[in-house]
Amino acid sequence: MNDVLEVLLKRKSVRAYKKQAIPAEVRAQVLQATLRAPTAGNMMLYSIIDVTEQRLKDRLAITCDHQPFIAKAPMVWLFLADYQRWFDYFLQCGVEEACEHRGVPLRKPEEGDLFIACCDALIAAQNAVIAAESLGLGSCYIGDIMEQYETHRDLFSLPRYTFPICLLCFGYPTQGQIDRPRTSRFDGKFILFEDRYHPLTGEEFVEMFHKRGGSDAPSNFGQSMYFRKFNADFSVELNRSVRAMLKAWSGG
Ligand SMILES: Cc1cc2nc3c(=O)[nH]c(=O)nc-3n(C[C@H](O)[C@H](O)[C@H](O)COP(=O)(O)O)c2cc1C
């Protein structure tokens, strides 16, 4: 197995960190790999906020659905989908006057632009995760950063055409985290389809969860996941928050 595949296959989320600082050269290497991520139109439609103030980390540990380990992470990066930088640049370059001159309306960032910016930010984030892993650093995504849009906007002075799409916590893993077994995944045959989408049958669901080492009674597990994850308070808040952001993004 080559080194890249080994890093990809051995990686797991790390949620407990040694009290060991991350050297500047290691941070620089992670950043360098992050910035080399593919990016739509080579526009780099993302920004990263390196959260260094303990006060901010402590706040995030609460606002991101009460996850205390965030406050203990030596390095916390907030990834923003960011169309603000380019739209500011367009305005600075006189596109408003140019549109008027051509008799066409000025187009502002819309939902599709937000999706592309989210793609850029997430792809860059995953480069950071893999680069960090290759340097012995563990990491964990925090999706709950998409909750509490208004609070996070104010906390980090975020302008209209930005959205915090993920938070990454980094640190050297404790022995407990190193020893913890990897999580399982669904078999590839339930994920990779040929040419067209394949809705799963009842038997296939049984096989899918059985192969993963889970329950043979998927209805129970499905119900528990529905209430524990899909319809949990944090999911309800996530959807409220994203709706609020979309309203602000489109000028509502
Ligand atoms: C979009 C996204 C959001 C996530 N949010 C959280 C989170 O808020 N808290 C957390 O502890 N883990 C979070 N995770 C990590 C997942 O729980 C983890 O990737 C999953 O359980 C599989 O485990 P593994 O990464 O160790 O293989 C998130 C992962 C992704 C990709």
PDB file of C-alpha atoms and ligand atoms in Angstrom:
ATOM      1  CA  MET A   1       0.000   0.000   0.000  1.00  0.00           C
ATOM      2  CA  ASN A   2       1.377   3.469  -0.792  1.00  0.00           C
ATOM      3  CA  ASP A   3       1.738   6.194   1.835  1.00  0.00           C
ATOM      4  CA  VAL A   4      -1.214   8.268   0.602  1.00  0.00           C
ATOM      5  CA  LEU A   5      -3.611   5.309   0.719  1.00  0.00           C
ATOM      6  CA  GLU A   6      -2.309   4.343   4.147  1.00  0.00           C
ATOM      7  CA  VAL A   7      -3.084   7.823   5.512  1.00  0.00           C
ATOM      8  CA  LEU A   8      -6.549   7.798   3.920  1.00  0.00           C
ATOM      9  CA  LEU A   9      -7.439   4.315   5.150  1.00  0.00           C
ATOM     10  CA  LYS A  10      -6.101   4.713   8.690  1.00  0.00           C
ATOM     11  CA  ARG A  11      -7.555   8.170   9.412  1.00  0.00           C
ATOM     12  CA  LYS A  12     -10.229   8.500  12.053  1.00  0.00           C
ATOM     13  CA  SER A  13     -11.750  11.481  13.812  1.00  0.00           C
ATOM     14  CA  VAL A  14      -9.810  12.548  16.900  1.00  0.00           C
ATOM     15  CA  ARG A  15     -11.673  14.280  19.723  1.00  0.00           C
ATOM     16  CA  ALA A  16      -9.088  14.256  22.553  1.00  0.00           C
ATOM     17  CA  TYR A  17      -5.729  15.944  22.190  1.00  0.00           C
ATOM     18  CA  LYS A  18      -2.395  15.914  23.985  1.00  0.00           C
ATOM     19  CA  LYS A  19      -1.420  19.211  25.612  1.00  0.00           C
ATOM     20  CA  GLN A  20       1.248  19.585  22.955  1.00  0.00           C
ATOM     21  CA  ALA A  21       1.577  22.711  20.880  1.00  0.00           C
ATOM     22  CA  ILE A  22       1.582  22.393  17.110  1.00  0.00           C
ATOM     23  CA  PRO A  23       4.860  23.795  15.755  1.00  0.00           C
ATOM     24  CA  ALA A  24       4.660  26.704  13.302  1.00  0.00           C
ATOM     25  CA  GLU A  25       6.314  24.619  10.523  1.00  0.00           C
ATOM     26  CA  VAL A  26       3.614  21.947  10.878  1.00  0.00           C
ATOM     27  CA  ARG A  27       0.843  24.571  10.709  1.00  0.00           C
ATOM     28  CA  ALA A  28       2.521  26.080   7.654  1.00  0.00           C
ATOM     29  CA  GLN A  29       2.666  22.696   5.924  1.00  0.00           C
ATOM     30  CA  VAL A  30      -1.011  22.054   6.631  1.00  0.00           C
ATOM     31  CA  LEU A  31      -1.879  25.493   5.247  1.00  0.00           C
ATOM     32  CA  GLN A  32       0.253  24.960   2.150  1.00  0.00           C
ATOM     33  CA  ALA A  33      -1.546  21.660   1.389  1.00  0.00           C
ATOM     34  CA  THR A  34      -4.921  23.279   2.103  1.00  0.00           C
ATOM     35  CA  LEU A  35      -4.303  26.078  -0.378  1.00  0.00           C
ATOM     36  CA  ARG A  36      -3.394  23.551  -3.110  1.00  0.00           C
ATOM     37  CA  ALA A  37      -6.894  22.033  -3.026  1.00  0.00           C
ATOM     38  CA  PRO A  38      -8.788  22.140  -6.312  1.00  0.00           C
ATOM     39  CA  THR A  39     -10.991  25.195  -6.489  1.00  0.00           C
ATOM     40  CA  ALA A  40     -13.765  26.226  -8.875  1.00  0.00           C
ATOM     41  CA  GLY A  41     -12.390  28.529 -11.562  1.00  0.00           C
ATOM     42  CA  ASN A  42      -9.207  28.796  -9.465  1.00  0.00           C
ATOM     43  CA  MET A  43     -11.070  31.455  -7.451  1.00  0.00           C
ATOM     44  CA  MET A  44     -10.499  30.047  -3.943  1.00  0.00           C
ATOM     45  CA  LEU A  45     -14.042  30.827  -2.830  1.00  0.00           C
ATOM     46  CA  TYR A  46     -13.269  30.256   0.832  1.00  0.00           C
ATOM     47  CA  SER A  47     -11.584  31.860   3.808  1.00  0.00           C
ATOM     48  CA  ILE A  48     -10.205  30.285   6.949  1.00  0.00           C
ATOM     49  CA  ILE A  49     -10.305  31.849  10.397  1.00  0.00           C
ATOM     50  CA  ASP A  50      -7.618  30.510  12.703  1.00  0.00           C
ATOM     51  CA  VAL A  51      -9.419  30.646  16.052  1.00  0.00           C
ATOM     52  CA  THR A  52      -6.686  31.354  18.602  1.00  0.00           C
ATOM     53  CA  GLU A  53      -8.433  33.237  21.441  1.00  0.00           C
ATOM     54  CA  GLN A  54      -9.441  30.849  24.228  1.00  0.00           C
ATOM     55  CA  ARG A  55     -12.563  32.964  24.782  1.00  0.00           C
ATOM     56  CA  LEU A  56     -13.715  32.189  21.236  1.00  0.00           C
ATOM     57  CA  LYS A  57     -12.939  28.470  21.530  1.00  0.00           C
ATOM     58  CA  ASP A  58     -14.877  28.337  24.803  1.00  0.00           C
ATOM     59  CA  ARG A  59     -17.830  29.998  23.115  1.00  0.00           C
ATOM     60  CA  LEU A  60     -17.724  27.615  20.141  1.00  0.00           C
ATOM     61  CA  ALA A  61     -17.676  24.667  22.541  1.00  0.00           C
ATOM     62  CA  ILE A  62     -21.119  25.858  23.650  1.00  0.00           C
ATOM     63  CA  THR A  63     -22.620  27.243  20.437  1.00  0.00           C
ATOM     64  CA  CYS A  64     -21.667  24.130  18.418  1.00  0.00           C
ATOM     65  CA  ASP A  65     -24.159  21.967  20.307  1.00  0.00           C
ATOM     66  CA  HIS A  66     -22.130  21.714  23.521  1.00  0.00           C
ATOM     67  CA  GLN A  67     -18.961  19.872  22.483  1.00  0.00           C
ATOM     68  CA  PRO A  68     -16.382  20.672  25.212  1.00  0.00           C
ATOM     69  CA  PHE A  69     -13.445  19.139  23.311  1.00  0.00           C
ATOM     70  CA  ILE A  70     -13.512  22.109  20.904  1.00  0.00           C
ATOM     71  CA  ALA A  71     -12.230  24.341  23.732  1.00  0.00           C
ATOM     72  CA  LYS A  72      -9.286  21.987  24.288  1.00  0.00           C
ATOM     73  CA  ALA A  73      -8.139  21.715  20.673  1.00  0.00           C
ATOM     74  CA  PRO A  74      -4.704  23.309  20.114  1.00  0.00           C
ATOM     75  CA  MET A  75      -5.681  24.412  16.599  1.00  0.00           C
ATOM     76  CA  VAL A  76      -9.201  25.357  15.485  1.00  0.00           C
ATOM     77  CA  TRP A  77      -9.859  26.442  11.910  1.00  0.00           C
ATOM     78  CA  LEU A  78     -13.162  27.874  10.790  1.00  0.00           C
ATOM     79  CA  PHE A  79     -13.813  27.327   7.071  1.00  0.00           C
ATOM     80  CA  LEU A  80     -16.045  29.874   5.397  1.00  0.00           C
ATOM     81  CA  ALA A  81     -17.695  29.604   2.029  1.00  0.00           C
ATOM     82  CA  ASP A  82     -16.730  33.072   0.807  1.00  0.00           C
ATOM     83  CA  TYR A  83     -18.095  34.996  -2.157  1.00  0.00           C
ATOM     84  CA  GLN A  84     -17.609  38.312  -0.349  1.00  0.00           C
ATOM     85  CA  ARG A  85     -13.960  38.698  -1.377  1.00  0.00           C
ATOM     86  CA  TRP A  86     -14.668  38.254  -5.090  1.00  0.00           C
ATOM     87  CA  PHE A  87     -17.862  40.327  -5.050  1.00  0.00           C
ATOM     88  CA  ASP A  88     -16.001  43.169  -3.282  1.00  0.00           C
ATOM     89  CA  TYR A  89     -13.308  42.881  -5.941  1.00  0.00           C
ATOM     90  CA  PHE A  90     -15.882  42.955  -8.750  1.00  0.00           C
ATOM     91  CA  LEU A  91     -17.332  46.160  -7.272  1.00  0.00           C
ATOM     92  CA  GLN A  92     -13.880  47.628  -6.839  1.00  0.00           C
ATOM     93  CA  CYS A  93     -13.208  46.922 -10.507  1.00  0.00           C
ATOM     94  CA  GLY A  94     -16.266  48.941 -11.487  1.00  0.00           C
ATOM     95  CA  VAL A  95     -18.679  46.157 -12.521  1.00  0.00           C
ATOM     96  CA  GLU A  96     -21.642  48.237 -11.323  1.00  0.00           C
ATOM     97  CA  GLU A  97     -20.832  51.016 -13.807  1.00  0.00           C
ATOM     98  CA  ALA A  98     -19.912  48.441 -16.493  1.00  0.00           C
ATOM     99  CA  CYS A  99     -23.309  46.732 -16.103  1.00  0.00           C
ATOM    100  CA  GLU A 100     -25.076  50.084 -16.286  1.00  0.00           C
ATOM    101  CA  HIS A 101     -23.094  50.939 -19.411  1.00  0.00           C
ATOM    102  CA  ARG A 102     -24.126  47.606 -21.004  1.00  0.00           C
ATOM    103  CA  GLY A 103     -27.721  48.027 -19.850  1.00  0.00           C
ATOM    104  CA  VAL A 104     -27.698  44.758 -17.871  1.00  0.00           C
ATOM    105  CA  PRO A 105     -28.599  44.309 -14.187  1.00  0.00           C
ATOM    106  CA  LEU A 106     -25.849  43.748 -11.646  1.00  0.00           C
ATOM    107  CA  ARG A 107     -25.949  40.092 -10.591  1.00  0.00           C
ATOM    108  CA  LYS A 108     -25.195  39.493  -6.930  1.00  0.00           C
ATOM    109  CA  PRO A 109     -24.116  36.144  -5.397  1.00  0.00           C
ATOM    110  CA  GLU A 110     -27.022  33.682  -5.468  1.00  0.00           C
ATOM    111  CA  GLU A 111     -27.701  30.212  -4.061  1.00  0.00           C
ATOM    112  CA  GLY A 112     -25.689  28.425  -6.775  1.00  0.00           C
ATOM    113  CA  ASP A 113     -22.696  30.638  -6.008  1.00  0.00           C
ATOM    114  CA  LEU A 114     -23.046  29.705  -2.343  1.00  0.00           C
ATOM    115  CA  PHE A 115     -23.021  25.978  -3.214  1.00  0.00           C
ATOM    116  CA  ILE A 116     -19.865  26.348  -5.301  1.00  0.00           C
ATOM    117  CA  ALA A 117     -18.196  28.299  -2.489  1.00  0.00           C
ATOM    118  CA  CYS A 118     -19.226  25.540  -0.030  1.00  0.00           C
ATOM    119  CA  CYS A 119     -17.630  22.947  -2.350  1.00  0.00           C
ATOM    120  CA  ASP A 120     -14.393  24.943  -2.418  1.00  0.00           C
ATOM    121  CA  ALA A 121     -14.318  25.364   1.356  1.00  0.00           C
ATOM    122  CA  LEU A 122     -15.034  21.692   2.090  1.00  0.00           C
ATOM    123  CA  ILE A 123     -12.508  20.390  -0.423  1.00  0.00           C
ATOM    124  CA  ALA A 124      -9.874  22.684   1.098  1.00  0.00           C
ATOM    125  CA  ALA A 125     -10.859  21.492   4.579  1.00  0.00           C
ATOM    126  CA  GLN A 126     -10.401  17.853   3.602  1.00  0.00           C
ATOM    127  CA  ASN A 127      -6.940  18.650   2.200  1.00  0.00           C
ATOM    128  CA  ALA A 128      -6.150  20.121   5.631  1.00  0.00           C
ATOM    129  CA  VAL A 129      -7.426  16.969   7.354  1.00  0.00           C
ATOM    130  CA  ILE A 130      -5.305  14.652   5.225  1.00  0.00           C
ATOM    131  CA  ALA A 131      -2.193  16.832   5.377  1.00  0.00           C
ATOM    132  CA  ALA A 132      -2.560  17.036   9.167  1.00  0.00           C
ATOM    133  CA  GLU A 133      -3.018  13.268   9.436  1.00  0.00           C
ATOM    134  CA  SER A 134       0.139  12.669   7.405  1.00  0.00           C
ATOM    135  CA  LEU A 135       2.015  14.834   9.918  1.00  0.00           C
ATOM    136  CA  GLY A 136       0.702  12.894  12.938  1.00  0.00           C
ATOM    137  CA  LEU A 137      -2.037  15.396  13.785  1.00  0.00           C
ATOM    138  CA  GLY A 138      -5.573  14.202  14.480  1.00  0.00           C
ATOM    139  CA  SER A 139      -8.596  16.238  13.492  1.00  0.00           C
ATOM    140  CA  CYS A 140     -12.368  16.365  13.773  1.00  0.00           C
ATOM    141  CA  TYR A 141     -15.014  18.142  11.709  1.00  0.00           C
ATOM    142  CA  ILE A 142     -17.658  20.104  13.580  1.00  0.00           C
ATOM    143  CA  GLY A 143     -20.757  20.370  11.421  1.00  0.00           C
ATOM    144  CA  ASP A 144     -22.669  22.105  14.208  1.00  0.00           C
ATOM    145  CA  ILE A 145     -20.908  25.335  13.221  1.00  0.00           C
ATOM    146  CA  MET A 146     -23.715  25.686  10.648  1.00  0.00           C
ATOM    147  CA  GLU A 147     -26.121  26.153  13.560  1.00  0.00           C
ATOM    148  CA  GLN A 148     -26.667  29.504  15.298  1.00  0.00           C
ATOM    149  CA  TYR A 149     -25.910  31.507  12.143  1.00  0.00           C
ATOM    150  CA  GLU A 150     -26.576  34.890  13.768  1.00  0.00           C
ATOM    151  CA  THR A 151     -24.341  34.148  16.792  1.00  0.00           C
ATOM    152  CA  HIS A 152     -21.410  32.937  14.654  1.00  0.00           C
ATOM    153  CA  ARG A 153     -21.849  35.827  12.204  1.00  0.00           C
ATOM    154  CA  ASP A 154     -21.532  38.315  15.073  1.00  0.00           C
ATOM    155  CA  LEU A 155     -18.767  36.396  16.867  1.00  0.00           C
ATOM    156  CA  PHE A 156     -16.477  36.402  13.810  1.00  0.00           C
ATOM    157  CA  SER A 157     -17.683  39.619  12.088  1.00  0.00           C
ATOM    158  CA  LEU A 158     -18.826  37.670   9.039  1.00  0.00           C
ATOM    159  CA  PRO A 159     -20.076  39.688   6.067  1.00  0.00           C
ATOM    160  CA  ARG A 160     -23.202  38.825   4.066  1.00  0.00           C
ATOM    161  CA  TYR A 161     -21.657  36.616   1.378  1.00  0.00           C
ATOM    162  CA  THR A 162     -19.879  34.244   3.744  1.00  0.00           C
ATOM    163  CA  PHE A 163     -21.085  31.164   5.549  1.00  0.00           C
ATOM    164  CA  PRO A 164     -19.286  29.003   8.146  1.00  0.00           C
ATOM    165  CA  ILE A 165     -19.569  25.619   6.454  1.00  0.00           C
ATOM    166  CA  CYS A 166     -17.308  23.633   8.794  1.00  0.00           C
ATOM    167  CA  LEU A 167     -15.044  23.912  11.782  1.00  0.00           C
ATOM    168  CA  LEU A 168     -11.954  21.732  12.138  1.00  0.00           C
ATOM    169  CA  CYS A 169     -10.291  20.889  15.435  1.00  0.00           C
ATOM    170  CA  PHE A 170      -6.685  19.671  15.252  1.00  0.00           C
ATOM    171  CA  GLY A 171      -4.260  18.281  17.812  1.00  0.00           C
ATOM    172  CA  TYR A 172      -1.913  15.417  18.576  1.00  0.00           C
ATOM    173  CA  PRO A 173      -4.090  12.414  19.514  1.00  0.00           C
ATOM    174  CA  THR A 174      -4.061  11.015  23.048  1.00  0.00           C
ATOM    175  CA  GLN A 175      -3.140   7.317  23.427  1.00  0.00           C
ATOM    176  CA  GLY A 176      -6.822   6.539  23.980  1.00  0.00           C
ATOM    177  CA  GLN A 177      -7.670   8.007  20.592  1.00  0.00           C
ATOM    178  CA  ILE A 178      -4.819   6.149  18.883  1.00  0.00           C
ATOM    179  CA  ASP A 179      -6.015   2.843  20.408  1.00  0.00           C
ATOM    180  CA  ARG A 180      -9.695   3.418  19.573  1.00  0.00           C
ATOM    181  CA  PRO A 181     -10.871   1.205  16.683  1.00  0.00           C
ATOM    182  CA  ARG A 182     -11.884   2.834  13.439  1.00  0.00           C
ATOM    183  CA  THR A 183     -15.585   3.284  12.716  1.00  0.00           C
ATOM    184  CA  SER A 184     -17.163   0.986  10.124  1.00  0.00           C
ATOM    185  CA  ARG A 185     -18.506   2.005   6.708  1.00  0.00           C
ATOM    186  CA  PHE A 186     -21.238   0.675   4.422  1.00  0.00           C
ATOM    187  CA  ASP A 187     -20.048  -1.721   1.745  1.00  0.00           C
ATOM    188  CA  GLY A 188     -19.169   0.059  -1.505  1.00  0.00           C
ATOM    189  CA  LYS A 189     -21.877  -1.788  -3.426  1.00  0.00           C
ATOM    190  CA  PHE A 190     -24.548   0.226  -1.599  1.00  0.00           C
ATOM    191  CA  ILE A 191     -22.801   3.488  -2.388  1.00  0.00           C
ATOM    192  CA  LEU A 192     -21.355   3.139  -5.894  1.00  0.00           C
ATOM    193  CA  PHE A 193     -24.016   2.603  -8.562  1.00  0.00           C
ATOM    194  CA  GLU A 194     -23.527   2.056 -12.262  1.00  0.00           C
ATOM    195  CA  ASP A 195     -25.094   4.572 -14.638  1.00  0.00           C
ATOM    196  CA  ARG A 196     -28.306   5.195 -12.684  1.00  0.00           C
ATOM    197  CA  TYR A 197     -29.527   5.589  -9.118  1.00  0.00           C
ATOM    198  CA  HIS A 198     -30.632   2.431  -7.324  1.00  0.00           C
ATOM    199  CA  PRO A 199     -33.141   2.831  -4.458  1.00  0.00           C
ATOM    200  CA  LEU A 200     -32.458   0.096  -1.882  1.00  0.00           C
ATOM    201  CA  THR A 201     -34.974  -2.658  -1.138  1.00  0.00           C
ATOM    202  CA  GLY A 202     -35.856  -3.917   2.340  1.00  0.00           C
ATOM    203  CA  GLU A 203     -33.533  -6.930   1.919  1.00  0.00           C
ATOM    204  CA  GLU A 204     -30.705  -4.726   0.734  1.00  0.00           C
ATOM    205  CA  PHE A 205     -31.068  -2.511   3.818  1.00  0.00           C
ATOM    206  CA  VAL A 206     -30.842  -5.635   6.017  1.00  0.00           C
ATOM    207  CA  GLU A 207     -27.710  -6.755   4.160  1.00  0.00           C
ATOM    208  CA  MET A 208     -26.223  -3.250   4.236  1.00  0.00           C
ATOM    209  CA  PHE A 209     -26.452  -2.960   8.018  1.00  0.00           C
ATOM    210  CA  HIS A 210     -25.569  -6.628   8.588  1.00  0.00           C
ATOM    211  CA  LYS A 211     -22.380  -6.281   6.508  1.00  0.00           C
ATOM    212  CA  ARG A 212     -21.443  -3.249   8.567  1.00  0.00           C
ATOM    213  CA  GLY A 213     -21.756  -5.303  11.722  1.00  0.00           C
ATOM    214  CA  GLY A 214     -24.955  -3.576  12.799  1.00  0.00           C
ATOM    215  CA  SER A 215     -28.429  -4.644  13.705  1.00  0.00           C
ATOM    216  CA  ASP A 216     -30.420  -7.194  11.663  1.00  0.00           C
ATOM    217  CA  ALA A 217     -33.560  -5.221  12.442  1.00  0.00           C
ATOM    218  CA  PRO A 218     -32.965  -1.979  10.515  1.00  0.00           C
ATOM    219  CA  SER A 219     -36.392  -0.571  11.355  1.00  0.00           C
ATOM    220  CA  ASN A 220     -35.341  -0.209  15.021  1.00  0.00           C
ATOM    221  CA  PHE A 221     -32.026   1.352  14.113  1.00  0.00           C
ATOM    222  CA  GLY A 222     -33.696   3.565  11.518  1.00  0.00           C
ATOM    223  CA  GLN A 223     -36.202   4.821  14.069  1.00  0.00           C
ATOM    224  CA  SER A 224     -33.498   5.439  16.629  1.00  0.00           C
ATOM    225  CA  MET A 225     -31.385   7.386  14.048  1.00  0.00           C
ATOM    226  CA  TYR A 226     -34.445   9.362  12.939  1.00  0.00           C
ATOM    227  CA  PHE A 227     -35.105  10.617  16.478  1.00  0.00           C
ATOM    228  CA  ARG A 228     -31.461  10.757  17.677  1.00  0.00           C
ATOM    229  CA  LYS A 229     -30.031  12.536  14.602  1.00  0.00           C
ATOM    230  CA  PHE A 230     -32.397  13.528  11.791  1.00  0.00           C
ATOM    231  CA  ASN A 231     -35.166  14.956  13.963  1.00  0.00           C
ATOM    232  CA  ALA A 232     -33.037  15.910  16.954  1.00  0.00           C
ATOM    233  CA  ASP A 233     -32.989  19.471  18.311  1.00  0.00           C
ATOM    234  CA  PHE A 234     -29.609  20.163  16.684  1.00  0.00           C
ATOM    235  CA  SER A 235     -30.958  19.195  13.232  1.00  0.00           C
ATOM    236  CA  VAL A 236     -33.982  21.412  13.693  1.00  0.00           C
ATOM    237  CA  GLU A 237     -31.664  24.287  14.690  1.00  0.00           C
ATOM    238  CA  LEU A 238     -29.334  23.531  11.752  1.00  0.00           C
ATOM    239  CA  ASN A 239     -32.195  23.906   9.305  1.00  0.00           C
ATOM    240  CA  ARG A 240     -33.469  27.086  10.958  1.00  0.00           C
ATOM    241  CA  SER A 241     -29.970  28.554  10.903  1.00  0.00           C
ATOM    242  CA  VAL A 242     -29.335  27.699   7.224  1.00  0.00           C
ATOM    243  CA  ARG A 243     -32.697  29.217   6.288  1.00  0.00           C
ATOM    244  CA  ALA A 244     -31.736  32.420   8.164  1.00  0.00           C
ATOM    245  CA  MET A 245     -28.402  32.537   6.333  1.00  0.00           C
ATOM    246  CA  LEU A 246     -30.072  31.980   2.943  1.00  0.00           C
ATOM    247  CA  LYS A 247     -32.458  34.838   3.686  1.00  0.00           C
ATOM    248  CA  ALA A 248     -29.554  37.157   4.537  1.00  0.00           C
ATOM    249  CA  TRP A 249     -27.530  35.946   1.512  1.00  0.00           C
ATOM    250  CA  SER A 250     -30.359  36.737  -0.872  1.00  0.00           C
ATOM    251  CA  GLY A 251     -31.015  40.114   0.759  1.00  0.00           C
ATOM    252  CA  GLY A 252     -34.256  39.143   2.523  1.00  0.00           C
TER     253      GLY A 252
HETATM  254  C1  LIG B   1     -19.825  17.257   7.821  1.00  0.00           C
HETATM  255  C2  LIG B   1     -19.351  16.591   9.089  1.00  0.00           C
HETATM  256  C3  LIG B   1     -19.774  17.071  10.314  1.00  0.00           C
HETATM  257  C4  LIG B   1     -19.329  16.477  11.495  1.00  0.00           C
HETATM  258  N1  LIG B   1     -19.665  17.035  12.694  1.00  0.00           N
HETATM  259  C5  LIG B   1     -19.186  16.505  13.828  1.00  0.00           C
HETATM  260  C6  LIG B   1     -19.440  17.137  15.071  1.00  0.00           C
HETATM  261  O1  LIG B   1     -20.102  18.177  15.160  1.00  0.00           O
HETATM  262  N2  LIG B   1     -18.911  16.564  16.188  1.00  0.00           N
HETATM  263  C7  LIG B   1     -18.135  15.438  16.133  1.00  0.00           C
HETATM  264  O2  LIG B   1     -17.683  14.980  17.182  1.00  0.00           O
HETATM  265  N3  LIG B   1     -17.877  14.813  14.963  1.00  0.00           N
HETATM  266  C8  LIG B   1     -18.359  15.339  13.808  1.00  0.00           C
HETATM  267  N4  LIG B   1     -18.056  14.756  12.607  1.00  0.00           N
HETATM  268  C9  LIG B   1     -17.225  13.549  12.575  1.00  0.00           C
HETATM  269  C10 LIG B   1     -18.079  12.318  12.291  1.00  0.00           C
HETATM  270  O3  LIG B   1     -18.836  12.013  13.448  1.00  0.00           O
HETATM  271  C11 LIG B   1     -17.153  11.155  11.900  1.00  0.00           C
HETATM  272  O4  LIG B   1     -16.488  11.482  10.707  1.00  0.00           O
HETATM  273  C12 LIG B   1     -17.939   9.862  11.714  1.00  0.00           C
HETATM  274  O5  LIG B   1     -18.525   9.434  12.912  1.00  0.00           O
HETATM  275  C13 LIG B   1     -17.053   8.737  11.180  1.00  0.00           C
HETATM  276  O6  LIG B   1     -15.988   8.518  12.071  1.00  0.00           O
HETATM  277  P1  LIG B   1     -14.468   8.646  11.599  1.00  0.00           P
HETATM  278  O7  LIG B   1     -14.252  10.038  11.058  1.00  0.00           O
HETATM  279  O8  LIG B   1     -13.654   8.411  12.850  1.00  0.00           O
HETATM  280  O9  LIG B   1     -14.219   7.610  10.560  1.00  0.00           O
HETATM  281  C14 LIG B   1     -18.484  15.338  11.435  1.00  0.00           C
HETATM  282  C15 LIG B   1     -18.077  14.870  10.194  1.00  0.00           C
HETATM  283  C16 LIG B   1     -18.478  15.487   9.039  1.00  0.00           C
HETATM  284  C17 LIG B   1     -17.974  14.972   7.713  1.00  0.00           C
END
